mmCIF file of C-alpha atoms and ligand atoms in Angstrom:
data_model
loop_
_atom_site.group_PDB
_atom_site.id
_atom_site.type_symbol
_atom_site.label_atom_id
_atom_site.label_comp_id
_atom_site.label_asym_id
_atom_site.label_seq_id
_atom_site.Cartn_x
_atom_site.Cartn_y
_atom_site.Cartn_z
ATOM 1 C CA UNK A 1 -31.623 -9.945 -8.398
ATOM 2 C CA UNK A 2 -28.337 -9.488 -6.223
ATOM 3 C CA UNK A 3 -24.840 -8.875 -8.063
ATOM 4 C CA UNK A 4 -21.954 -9.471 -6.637
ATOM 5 C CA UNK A 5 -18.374 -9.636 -7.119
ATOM 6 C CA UNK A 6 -15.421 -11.020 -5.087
ATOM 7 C CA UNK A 7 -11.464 -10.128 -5.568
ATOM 8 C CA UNK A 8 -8.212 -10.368 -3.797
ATOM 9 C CA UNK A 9 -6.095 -7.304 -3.894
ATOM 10 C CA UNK A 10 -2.112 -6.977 -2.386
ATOM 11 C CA UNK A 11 -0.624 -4.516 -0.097
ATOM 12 C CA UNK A 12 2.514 -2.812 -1.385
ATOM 13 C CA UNK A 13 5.540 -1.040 0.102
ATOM 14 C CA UNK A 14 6.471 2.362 -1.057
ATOM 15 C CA UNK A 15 10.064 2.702 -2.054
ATOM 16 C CA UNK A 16 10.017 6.592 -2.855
ATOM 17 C CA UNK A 17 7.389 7.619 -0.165
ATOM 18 C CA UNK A 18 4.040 9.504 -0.832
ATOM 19 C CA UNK A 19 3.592 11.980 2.298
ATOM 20 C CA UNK A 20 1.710 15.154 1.711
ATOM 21 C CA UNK A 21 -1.447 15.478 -0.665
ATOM 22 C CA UNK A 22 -4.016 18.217 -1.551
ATOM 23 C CA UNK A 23 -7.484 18.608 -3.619
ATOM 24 C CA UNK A 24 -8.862 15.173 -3.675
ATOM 25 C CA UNK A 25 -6.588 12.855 -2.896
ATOM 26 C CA UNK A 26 -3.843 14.002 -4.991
ATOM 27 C CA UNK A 27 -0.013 13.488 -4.136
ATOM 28 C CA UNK A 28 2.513 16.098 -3.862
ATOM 29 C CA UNK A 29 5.192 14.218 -4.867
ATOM 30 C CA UNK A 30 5.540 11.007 -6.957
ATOM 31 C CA UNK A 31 5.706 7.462 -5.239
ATOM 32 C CA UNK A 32 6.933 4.411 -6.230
ATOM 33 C CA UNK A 33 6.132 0.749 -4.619
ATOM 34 C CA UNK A 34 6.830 -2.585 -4.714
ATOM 35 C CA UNK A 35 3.811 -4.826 -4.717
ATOM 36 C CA UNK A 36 3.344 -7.624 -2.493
ATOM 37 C CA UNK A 37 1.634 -11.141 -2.705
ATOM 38 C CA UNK A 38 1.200 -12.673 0.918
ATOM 39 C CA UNK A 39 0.049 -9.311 2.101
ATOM 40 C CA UNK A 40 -4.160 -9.008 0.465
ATOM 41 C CA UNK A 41 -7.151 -8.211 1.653
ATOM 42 C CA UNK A 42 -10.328 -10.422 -0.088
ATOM 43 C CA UNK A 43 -13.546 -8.789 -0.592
ATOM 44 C CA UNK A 44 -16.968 -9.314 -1.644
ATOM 45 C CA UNK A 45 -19.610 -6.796 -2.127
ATOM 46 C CA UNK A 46 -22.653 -8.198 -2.285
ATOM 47 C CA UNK A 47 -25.513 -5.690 -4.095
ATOM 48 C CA UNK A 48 -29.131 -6.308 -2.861
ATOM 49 C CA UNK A 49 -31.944 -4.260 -4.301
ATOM 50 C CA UNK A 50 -33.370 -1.850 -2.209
ATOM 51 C CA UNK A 51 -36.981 -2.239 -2.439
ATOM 52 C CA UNK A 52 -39.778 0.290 -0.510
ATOM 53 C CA UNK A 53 -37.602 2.300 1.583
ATOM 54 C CA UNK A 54 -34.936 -0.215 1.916
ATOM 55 C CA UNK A 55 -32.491 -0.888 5.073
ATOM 56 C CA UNK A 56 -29.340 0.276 5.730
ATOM 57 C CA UNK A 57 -27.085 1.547 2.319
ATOM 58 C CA UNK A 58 -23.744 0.238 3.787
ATOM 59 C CA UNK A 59 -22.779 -2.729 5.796
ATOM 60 C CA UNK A 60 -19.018 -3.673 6.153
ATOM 61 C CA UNK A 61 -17.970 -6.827 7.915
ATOM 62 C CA UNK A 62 -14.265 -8.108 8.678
ATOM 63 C CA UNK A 63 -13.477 -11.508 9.273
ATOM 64 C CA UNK A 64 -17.387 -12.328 9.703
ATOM 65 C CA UNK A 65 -17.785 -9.492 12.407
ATOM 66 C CA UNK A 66 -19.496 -6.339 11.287
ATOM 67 C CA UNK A 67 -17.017 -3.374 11.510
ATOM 68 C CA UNK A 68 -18.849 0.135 11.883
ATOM 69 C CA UNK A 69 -16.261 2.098 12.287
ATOM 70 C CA UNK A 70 -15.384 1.473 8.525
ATOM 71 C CA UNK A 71 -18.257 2.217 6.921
ATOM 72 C CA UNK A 72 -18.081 6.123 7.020
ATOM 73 C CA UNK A 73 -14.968 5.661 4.579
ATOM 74 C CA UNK A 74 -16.271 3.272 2.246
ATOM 75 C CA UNK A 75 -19.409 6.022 2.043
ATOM 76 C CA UNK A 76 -17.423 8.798 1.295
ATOM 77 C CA UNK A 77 -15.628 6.564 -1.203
ATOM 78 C CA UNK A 78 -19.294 6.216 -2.953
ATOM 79 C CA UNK A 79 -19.949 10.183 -2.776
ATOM 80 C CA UNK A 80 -16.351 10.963 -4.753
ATOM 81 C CA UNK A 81 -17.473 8.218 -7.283
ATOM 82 C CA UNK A 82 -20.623 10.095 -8.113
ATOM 83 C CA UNK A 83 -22.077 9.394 -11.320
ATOM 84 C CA UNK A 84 -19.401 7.454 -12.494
ATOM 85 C CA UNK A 85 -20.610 4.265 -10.116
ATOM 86 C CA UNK A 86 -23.948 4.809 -9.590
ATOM 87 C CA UNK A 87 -25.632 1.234 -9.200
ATOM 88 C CA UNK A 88 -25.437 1.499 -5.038
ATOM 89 C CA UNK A 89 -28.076 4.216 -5.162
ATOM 90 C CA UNK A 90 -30.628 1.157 -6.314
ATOM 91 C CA UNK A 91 -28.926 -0.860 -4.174
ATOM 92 C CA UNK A 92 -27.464 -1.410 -0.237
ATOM 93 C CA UNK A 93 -24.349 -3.167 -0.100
ATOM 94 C CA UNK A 94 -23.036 -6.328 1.706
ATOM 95 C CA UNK A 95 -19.369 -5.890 2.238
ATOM 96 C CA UNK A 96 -17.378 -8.753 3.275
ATOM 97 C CA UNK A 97 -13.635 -8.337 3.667
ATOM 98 C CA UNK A 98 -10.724 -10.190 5.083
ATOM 99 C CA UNK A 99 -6.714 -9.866 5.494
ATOM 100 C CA UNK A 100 -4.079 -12.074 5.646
ATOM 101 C CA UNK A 101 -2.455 -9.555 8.192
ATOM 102 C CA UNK A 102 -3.649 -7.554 11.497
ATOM 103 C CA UNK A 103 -5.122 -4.513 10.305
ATOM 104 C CA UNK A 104 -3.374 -1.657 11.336
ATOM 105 C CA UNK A 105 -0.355 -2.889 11.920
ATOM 106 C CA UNK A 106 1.940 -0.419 9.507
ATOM 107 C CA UNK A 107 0.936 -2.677 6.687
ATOM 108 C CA UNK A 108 -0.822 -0.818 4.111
ATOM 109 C CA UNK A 109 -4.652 -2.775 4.805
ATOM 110 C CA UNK A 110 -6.069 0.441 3.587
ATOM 111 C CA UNK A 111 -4.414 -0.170 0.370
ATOM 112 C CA UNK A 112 -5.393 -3.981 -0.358
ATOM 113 C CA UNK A 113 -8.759 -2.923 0.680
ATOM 114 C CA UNK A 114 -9.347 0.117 -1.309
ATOM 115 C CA UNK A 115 -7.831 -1.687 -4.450
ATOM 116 C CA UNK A 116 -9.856 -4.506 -3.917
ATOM 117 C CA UNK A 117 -13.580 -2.824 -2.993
ATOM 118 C CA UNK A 118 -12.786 -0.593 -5.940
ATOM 119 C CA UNK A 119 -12.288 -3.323 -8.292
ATOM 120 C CA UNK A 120 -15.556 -4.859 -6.686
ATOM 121 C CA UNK A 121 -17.066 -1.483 -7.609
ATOM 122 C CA UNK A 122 -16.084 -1.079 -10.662
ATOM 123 C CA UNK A 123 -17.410 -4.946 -11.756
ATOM 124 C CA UNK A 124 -20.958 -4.317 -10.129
ATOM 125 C CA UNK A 125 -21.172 -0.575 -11.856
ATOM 126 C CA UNK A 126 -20.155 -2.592 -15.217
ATOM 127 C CA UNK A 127 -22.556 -5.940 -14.201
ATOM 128 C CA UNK A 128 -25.264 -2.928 -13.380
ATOM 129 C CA UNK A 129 -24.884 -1.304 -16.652
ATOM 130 C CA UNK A 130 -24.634 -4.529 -18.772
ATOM 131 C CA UNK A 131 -20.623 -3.597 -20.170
ATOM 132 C CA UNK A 132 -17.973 -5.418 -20.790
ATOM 133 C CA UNK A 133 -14.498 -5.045 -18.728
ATOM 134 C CA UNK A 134 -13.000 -2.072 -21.143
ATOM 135 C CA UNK A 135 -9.225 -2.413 -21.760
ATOM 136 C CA UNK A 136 -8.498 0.003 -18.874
ATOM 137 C CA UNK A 137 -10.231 -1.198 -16.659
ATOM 138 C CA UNK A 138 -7.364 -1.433 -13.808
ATOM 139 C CA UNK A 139 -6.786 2.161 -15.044
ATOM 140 C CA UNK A 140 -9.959 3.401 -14.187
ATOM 141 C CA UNK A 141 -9.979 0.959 -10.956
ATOM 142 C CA UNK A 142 -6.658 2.619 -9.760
ATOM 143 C CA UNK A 143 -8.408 6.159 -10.016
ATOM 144 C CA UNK A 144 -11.326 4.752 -7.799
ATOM 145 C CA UNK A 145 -8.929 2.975 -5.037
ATOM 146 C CA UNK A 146 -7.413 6.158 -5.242
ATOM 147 C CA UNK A 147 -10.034 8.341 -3.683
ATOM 148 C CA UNK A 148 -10.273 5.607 -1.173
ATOM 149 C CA UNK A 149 -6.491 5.689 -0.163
ATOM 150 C CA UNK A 150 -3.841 7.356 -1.752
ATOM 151 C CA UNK A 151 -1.556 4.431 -1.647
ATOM 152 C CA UNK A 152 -4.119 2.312 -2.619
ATOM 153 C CA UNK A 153 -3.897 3.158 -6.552
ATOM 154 C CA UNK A 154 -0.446 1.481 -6.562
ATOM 155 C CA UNK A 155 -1.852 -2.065 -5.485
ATOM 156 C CA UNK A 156 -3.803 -2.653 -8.506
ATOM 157 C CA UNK A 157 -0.269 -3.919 -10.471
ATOM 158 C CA UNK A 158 2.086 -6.668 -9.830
ATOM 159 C CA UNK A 159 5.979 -5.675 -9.613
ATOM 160 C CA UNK A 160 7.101 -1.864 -9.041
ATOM 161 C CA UNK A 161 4.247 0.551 -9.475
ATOM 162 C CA UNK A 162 4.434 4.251 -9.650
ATOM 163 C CA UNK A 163 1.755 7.323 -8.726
ATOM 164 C CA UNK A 164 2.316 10.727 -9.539
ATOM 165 C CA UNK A 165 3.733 12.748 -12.907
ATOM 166 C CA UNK A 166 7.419 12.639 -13.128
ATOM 167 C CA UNK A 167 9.502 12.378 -16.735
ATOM 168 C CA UNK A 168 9.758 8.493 -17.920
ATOM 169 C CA UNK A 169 6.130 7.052 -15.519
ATOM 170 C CA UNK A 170 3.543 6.379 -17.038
ATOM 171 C CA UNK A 171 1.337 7.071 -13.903
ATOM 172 C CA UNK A 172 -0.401 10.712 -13.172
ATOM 173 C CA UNK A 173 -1.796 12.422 -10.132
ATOM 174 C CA UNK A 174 -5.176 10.557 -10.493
ATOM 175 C CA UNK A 175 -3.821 7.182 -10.778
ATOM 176 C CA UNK A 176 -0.633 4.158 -10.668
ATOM 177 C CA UNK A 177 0.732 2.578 -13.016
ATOM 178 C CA UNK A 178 3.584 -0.237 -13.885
ATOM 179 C CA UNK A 179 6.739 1.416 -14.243
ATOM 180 C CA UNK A 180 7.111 1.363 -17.904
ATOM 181 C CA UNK A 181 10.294 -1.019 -18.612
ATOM 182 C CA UNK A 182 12.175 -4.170 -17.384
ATOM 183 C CA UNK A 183 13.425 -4.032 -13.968
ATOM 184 C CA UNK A 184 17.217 -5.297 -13.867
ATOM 185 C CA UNK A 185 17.182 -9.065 -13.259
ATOM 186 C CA UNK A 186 18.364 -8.429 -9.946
ATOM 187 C CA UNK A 187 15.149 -6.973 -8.530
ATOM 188 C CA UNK A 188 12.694 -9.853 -9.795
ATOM 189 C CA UNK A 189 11.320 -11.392 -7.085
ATOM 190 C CA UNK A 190 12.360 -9.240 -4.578
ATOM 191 C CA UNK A 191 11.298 -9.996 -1.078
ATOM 192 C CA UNK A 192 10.262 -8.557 1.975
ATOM 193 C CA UNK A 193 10.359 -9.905 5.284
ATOM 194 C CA UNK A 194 7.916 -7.563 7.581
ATOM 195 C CA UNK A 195 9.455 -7.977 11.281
ATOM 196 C CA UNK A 196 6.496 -7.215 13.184
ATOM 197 C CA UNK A 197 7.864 -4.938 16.054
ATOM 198 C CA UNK A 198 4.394 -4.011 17.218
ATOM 199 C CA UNK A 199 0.727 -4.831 16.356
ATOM 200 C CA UNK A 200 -0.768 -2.417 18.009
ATOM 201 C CA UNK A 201 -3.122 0.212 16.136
ATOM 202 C CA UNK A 202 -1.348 3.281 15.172
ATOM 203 C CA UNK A 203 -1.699 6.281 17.479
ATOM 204 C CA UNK A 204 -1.349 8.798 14.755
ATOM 205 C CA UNK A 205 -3.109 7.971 11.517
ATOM 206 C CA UNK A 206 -1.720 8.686 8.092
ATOM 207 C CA UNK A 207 -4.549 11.134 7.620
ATOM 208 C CA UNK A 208 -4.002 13.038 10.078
ATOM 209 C CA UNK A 209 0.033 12.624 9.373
ATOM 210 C CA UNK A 210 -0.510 13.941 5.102
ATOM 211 C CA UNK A 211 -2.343 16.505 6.726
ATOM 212 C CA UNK A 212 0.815 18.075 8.872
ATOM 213 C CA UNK A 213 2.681 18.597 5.699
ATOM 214 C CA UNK A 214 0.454 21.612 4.726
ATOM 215 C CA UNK A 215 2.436 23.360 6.558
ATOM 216 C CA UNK A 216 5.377 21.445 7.873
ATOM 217 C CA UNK A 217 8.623 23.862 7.803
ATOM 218 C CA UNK A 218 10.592 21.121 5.027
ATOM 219 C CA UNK A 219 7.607 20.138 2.723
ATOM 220 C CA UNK A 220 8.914 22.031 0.135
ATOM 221 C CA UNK A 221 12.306 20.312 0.116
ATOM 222 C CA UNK A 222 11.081 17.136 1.144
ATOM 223 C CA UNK A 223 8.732 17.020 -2.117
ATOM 224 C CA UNK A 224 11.588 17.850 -4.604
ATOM 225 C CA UNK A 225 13.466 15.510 -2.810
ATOM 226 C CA UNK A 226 10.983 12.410 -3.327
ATOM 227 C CA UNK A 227 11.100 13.758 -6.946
ATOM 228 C CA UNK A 228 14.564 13.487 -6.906
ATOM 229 C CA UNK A 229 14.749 9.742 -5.206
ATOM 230 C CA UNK A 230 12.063 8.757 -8.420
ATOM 231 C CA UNK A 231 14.519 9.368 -10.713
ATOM 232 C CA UNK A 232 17.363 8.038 -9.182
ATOM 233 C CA UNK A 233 15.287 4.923 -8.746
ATOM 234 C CA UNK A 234 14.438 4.383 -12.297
ATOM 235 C CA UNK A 235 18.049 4.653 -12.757
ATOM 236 C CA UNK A 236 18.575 2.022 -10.015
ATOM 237 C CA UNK A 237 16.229 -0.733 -11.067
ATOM 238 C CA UNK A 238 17.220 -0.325 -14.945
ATOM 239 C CA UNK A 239 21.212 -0.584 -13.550
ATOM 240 C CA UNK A 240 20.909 -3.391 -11.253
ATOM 241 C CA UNK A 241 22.449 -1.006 -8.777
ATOM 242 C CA UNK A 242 22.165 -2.627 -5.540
ATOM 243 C CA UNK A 243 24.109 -0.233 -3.417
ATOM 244 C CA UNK A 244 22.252 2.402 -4.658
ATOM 245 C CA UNK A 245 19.066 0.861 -3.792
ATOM 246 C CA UNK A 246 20.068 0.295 -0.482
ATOM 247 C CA UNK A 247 20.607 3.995 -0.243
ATOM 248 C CA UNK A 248 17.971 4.948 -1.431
ATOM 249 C CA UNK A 249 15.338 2.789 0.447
ATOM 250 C CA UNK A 250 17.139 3.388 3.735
ATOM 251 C CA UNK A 251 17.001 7.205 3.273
ATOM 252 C CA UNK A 252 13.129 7.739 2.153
ATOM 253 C CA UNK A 253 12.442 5.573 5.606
ATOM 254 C CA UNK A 254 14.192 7.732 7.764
ATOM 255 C CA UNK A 255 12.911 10.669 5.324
ATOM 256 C CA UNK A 256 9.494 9.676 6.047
ATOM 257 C CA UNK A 257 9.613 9.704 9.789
ATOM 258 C CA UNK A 258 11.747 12.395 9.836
ATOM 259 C CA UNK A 259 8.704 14.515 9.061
ATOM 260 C CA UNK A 260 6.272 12.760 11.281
ATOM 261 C CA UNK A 261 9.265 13.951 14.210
ATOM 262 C CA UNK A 262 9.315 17.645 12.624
ATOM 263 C CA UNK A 263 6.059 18.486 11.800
ATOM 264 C CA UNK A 264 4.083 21.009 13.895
ATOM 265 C CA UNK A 265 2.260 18.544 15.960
ATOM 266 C CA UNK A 266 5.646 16.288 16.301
ATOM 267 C CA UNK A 267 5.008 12.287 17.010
ATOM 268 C CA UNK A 268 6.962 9.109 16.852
ATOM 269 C CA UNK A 269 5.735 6.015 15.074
ATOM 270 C CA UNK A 270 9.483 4.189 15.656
ATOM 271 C CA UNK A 271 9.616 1.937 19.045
ATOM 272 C CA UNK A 272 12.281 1.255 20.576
ATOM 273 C CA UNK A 273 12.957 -2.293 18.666
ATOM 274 C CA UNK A 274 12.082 -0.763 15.211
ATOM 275 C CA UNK A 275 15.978 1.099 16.211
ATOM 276 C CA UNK A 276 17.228 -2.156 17.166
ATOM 277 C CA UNK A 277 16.008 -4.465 14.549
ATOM 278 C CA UNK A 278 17.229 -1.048 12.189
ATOM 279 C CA UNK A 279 21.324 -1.396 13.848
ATOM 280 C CA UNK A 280 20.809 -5.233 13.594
ATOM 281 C CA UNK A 281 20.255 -5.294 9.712
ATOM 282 C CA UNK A 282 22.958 -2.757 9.221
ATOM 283 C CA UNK A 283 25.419 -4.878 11.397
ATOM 284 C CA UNK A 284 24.246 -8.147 9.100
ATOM 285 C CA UNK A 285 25.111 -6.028 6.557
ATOM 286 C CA UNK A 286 28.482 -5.066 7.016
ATOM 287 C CA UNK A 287 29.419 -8.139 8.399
ATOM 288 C CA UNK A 288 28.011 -10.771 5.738
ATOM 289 C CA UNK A 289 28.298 -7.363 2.329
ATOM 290 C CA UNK A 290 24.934 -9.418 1.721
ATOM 291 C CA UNK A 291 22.235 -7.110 -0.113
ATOM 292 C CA UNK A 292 19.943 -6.665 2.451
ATOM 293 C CA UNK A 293 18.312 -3.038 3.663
ATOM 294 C CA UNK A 294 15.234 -1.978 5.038
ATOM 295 C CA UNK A 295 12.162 0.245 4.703
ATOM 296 C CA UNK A 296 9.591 1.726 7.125
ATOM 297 C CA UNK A 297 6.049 2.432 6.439
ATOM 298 C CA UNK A 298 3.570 4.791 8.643
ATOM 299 C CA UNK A 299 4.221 2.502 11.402
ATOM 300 C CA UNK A 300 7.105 0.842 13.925
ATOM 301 C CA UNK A 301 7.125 -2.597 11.796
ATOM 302 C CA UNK A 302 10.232 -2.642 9.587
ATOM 303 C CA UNK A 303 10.476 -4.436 5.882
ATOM 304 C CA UNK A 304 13.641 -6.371 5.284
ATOM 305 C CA UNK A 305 14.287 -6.187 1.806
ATOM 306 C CA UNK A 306 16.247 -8.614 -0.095
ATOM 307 C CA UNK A 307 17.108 -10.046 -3.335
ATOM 308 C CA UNK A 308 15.521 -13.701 -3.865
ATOM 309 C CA UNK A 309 18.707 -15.271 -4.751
ATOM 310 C CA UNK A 310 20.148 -15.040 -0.748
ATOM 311 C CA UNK A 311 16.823 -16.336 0.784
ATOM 312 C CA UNK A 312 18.838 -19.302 2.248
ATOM 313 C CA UNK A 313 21.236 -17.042 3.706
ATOM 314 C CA UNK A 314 19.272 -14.354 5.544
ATOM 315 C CA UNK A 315 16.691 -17.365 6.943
ATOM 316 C CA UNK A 316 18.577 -17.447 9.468
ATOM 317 C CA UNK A 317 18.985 -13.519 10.655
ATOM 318 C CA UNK A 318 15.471 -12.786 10.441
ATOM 319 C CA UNK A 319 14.483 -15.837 12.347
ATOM 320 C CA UNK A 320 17.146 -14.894 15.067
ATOM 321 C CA UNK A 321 16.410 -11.430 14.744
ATOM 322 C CA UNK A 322 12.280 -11.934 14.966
ATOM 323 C CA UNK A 323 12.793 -14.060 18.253
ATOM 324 C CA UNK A 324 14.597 -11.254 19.440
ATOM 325 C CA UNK A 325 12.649 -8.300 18.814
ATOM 326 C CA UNK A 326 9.715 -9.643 17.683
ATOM 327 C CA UNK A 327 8.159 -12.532 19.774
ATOM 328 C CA UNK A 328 8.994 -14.026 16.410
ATOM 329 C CA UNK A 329 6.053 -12.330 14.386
ATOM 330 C CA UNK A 330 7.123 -11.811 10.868
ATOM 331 C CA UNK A 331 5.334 -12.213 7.804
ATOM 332 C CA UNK A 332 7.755 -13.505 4.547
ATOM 333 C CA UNK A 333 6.721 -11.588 1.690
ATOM 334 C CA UNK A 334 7.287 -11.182 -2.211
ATOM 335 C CA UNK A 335 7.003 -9.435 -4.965
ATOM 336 C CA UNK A 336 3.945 -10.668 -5.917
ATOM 337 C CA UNK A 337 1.417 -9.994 -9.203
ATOM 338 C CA UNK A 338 -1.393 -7.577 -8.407
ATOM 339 C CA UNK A 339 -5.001 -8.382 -7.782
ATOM 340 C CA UNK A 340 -6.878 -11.694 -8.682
ATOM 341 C CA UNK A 341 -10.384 -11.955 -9.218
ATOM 342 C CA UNK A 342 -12.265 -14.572 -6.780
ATOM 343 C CA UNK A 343 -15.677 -17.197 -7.371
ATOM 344 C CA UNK A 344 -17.849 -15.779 -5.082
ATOM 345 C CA UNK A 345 -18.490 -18.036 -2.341
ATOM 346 C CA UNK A 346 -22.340 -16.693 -2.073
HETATM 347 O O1 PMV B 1 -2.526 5.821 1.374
HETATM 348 P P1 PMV B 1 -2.408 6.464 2.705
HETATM 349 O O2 PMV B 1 -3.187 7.719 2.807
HETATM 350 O O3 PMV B 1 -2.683 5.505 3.828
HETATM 351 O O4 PMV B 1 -0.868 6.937 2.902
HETATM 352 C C1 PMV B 1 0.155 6.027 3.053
HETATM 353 C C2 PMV B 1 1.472 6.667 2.927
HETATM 354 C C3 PMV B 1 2.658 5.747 3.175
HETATM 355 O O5 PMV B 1 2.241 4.409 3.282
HETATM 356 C C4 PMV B 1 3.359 6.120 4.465
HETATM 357 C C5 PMV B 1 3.670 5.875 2.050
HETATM 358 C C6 PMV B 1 3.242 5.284 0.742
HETATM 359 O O6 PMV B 1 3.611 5.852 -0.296
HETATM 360 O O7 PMV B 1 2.592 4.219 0.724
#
């Protein structure tokens, strides 16, 4: 008999950025993110019982259209897992994915879609076995997504999520977790308007970008200062210190592709418009002294960040501001509430 299991998982936006890992999949530095709730990937993994010498182990489609390229990833995912998922060696797998934004496009996919195949895993190793969901359950599916994608481990919690080892998180190397008190009033609800500058797929892939900090020149500083930036951030969201959000957000941006532009094999992720929509939102700024800042992630696309209580008055700006730069692609995100488990539709 097939199992299967079906859930939605959300992107999230790093705050403090995660750039530089080693052994298997581990960060150098801690992380911190905001998670999202427009922004998901839905998947279903479908597991069909291999019987005589079966066909082929691993089939991933997107959006109905069978993706190959993917596949090798979501393999290697299954060869980390090892014993502790083993119900895919009895089995090949029907995955079935699909996002609410283009893939590649400097929003995290590979995070919603690690998050959610892991959690898919995890239910199918615990259908396979005959278990029940044990109380850490996201836990131990934020240590799976993990192997998958770094980032990935911090979209299996609603609000702000943190990954790494750093005094007052309860996260660790191997896996996220929700920052461990109330966020100041001021921060619930948060939202992020992604100004779509380009769609294009990425010319330089994170991979390949985590692996330039081995032996980029400012690693070493850069870490501490990421460590650094997590504890002023805790500070921040316990405060209800808007200014020093702002900061703080708009430096770890400019941090992050300040090492993509220094590191041995240099590149450029910004365009052109990712400046401009960048001088626009710190005009806004400092002509309206509304709350409103950006952050990048590893890609040209900027996220406007803003508290929910001026919605009504930054409408306007973004609209103006996506005509302009954007042939008025944005999506309108939130703060949203972590993964959701789906009826399968099979
Ligand atoms: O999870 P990865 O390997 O795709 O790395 C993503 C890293 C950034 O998105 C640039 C930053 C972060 O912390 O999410």
């Amino acid at each position: 008999m097939s199992l299967i299991s079906r859930w939605q998982a959300p992107s999230n936006i790093a705050l403090v950025k995660y750039w530089g890992k080693y052994g298997i999949q581990l960060p150098c530095n801690p992380s911190v993110s905001l998670t999202l709730q427009a922004a998901r990937t839905e998947t279903q993994v479908e597991a069909i019982p291999i019987v005589g010498s079966g066909g082929e182990p691993v089939q991933f489609y997107l959006d109905g259209q069978r993706k190959e390229g993917f596949e090798p990833k979501i393999w290697a995912l299954l060869q980390l897992l090892g014993d502790d998922c083993g119900f895919w060696k009895a089995h090949s797998l029907r995955i079935s994915s699909s996002n609410t934004f283009p893939h590649s496009a400097g929003i995290a996919s590979s995070a919603s879609g690690m998050a959610a195949l892991a959690l898919c895993l995890l239910d199918l190793e615990l259908q396979f076995r005959g278990q029940e969901r044990p109380p850490n359950f996201y836990q131990i599916a934020s240590r799976w997504a993990r192997l998958g994608s770094g980032s990935a481990c911090r979209s299996l919690y609603g609000g702000f999520v943190s990954w790494g080892a750093s005094k007052g998180l309860n996260s660790s190397l191997e896996e996220g977790a929700p920052l461990p008190f109330e966020v100041h009033s001021i921060f619930n609800g948060m939202r992020d308007a992604i100004l779509m500058v380009d769609q294009a797929e990425k010319k330089v892939s994170s991979t390949v970008g985590h692996g330039l900090m081995t032996d980029h020149w400012y690693a070493e500083r850069r870490f501490l200062q990421a460590e650094s930036n997590t504890q002023r951030l805790l500070n921040i969201l316990i405060e209800g210190d808007s200014q020093g959000f702002i900061e703080l957000a708009e430096a770890e941006a400019l941090s992050l592709h300040a090492m993509m532009m220094t590191s041995a094999s240099n590149y450029l992720l910004m365009r052109p418009n990712t400046i401009a929509v960048i001088e626009e939102i710190r005009t806004f700024r400092k002509q309206t002294s509304l709350p409103v800042c950006f952050t990048l992630d590893a890609g040209p696309n900027v996220h406007v960040l803003y508290p929910n209580s001026i919605q009504d008055k930054v409408q306007i700006f973004l609209e103006e501001v996506s005509a302009k730069f954007c042939q008025g692609k944005r999506l309108d995100d939130a703060m949203g509430n972590g993964p959701v488990e789906r009826i399968s539709n099979v």
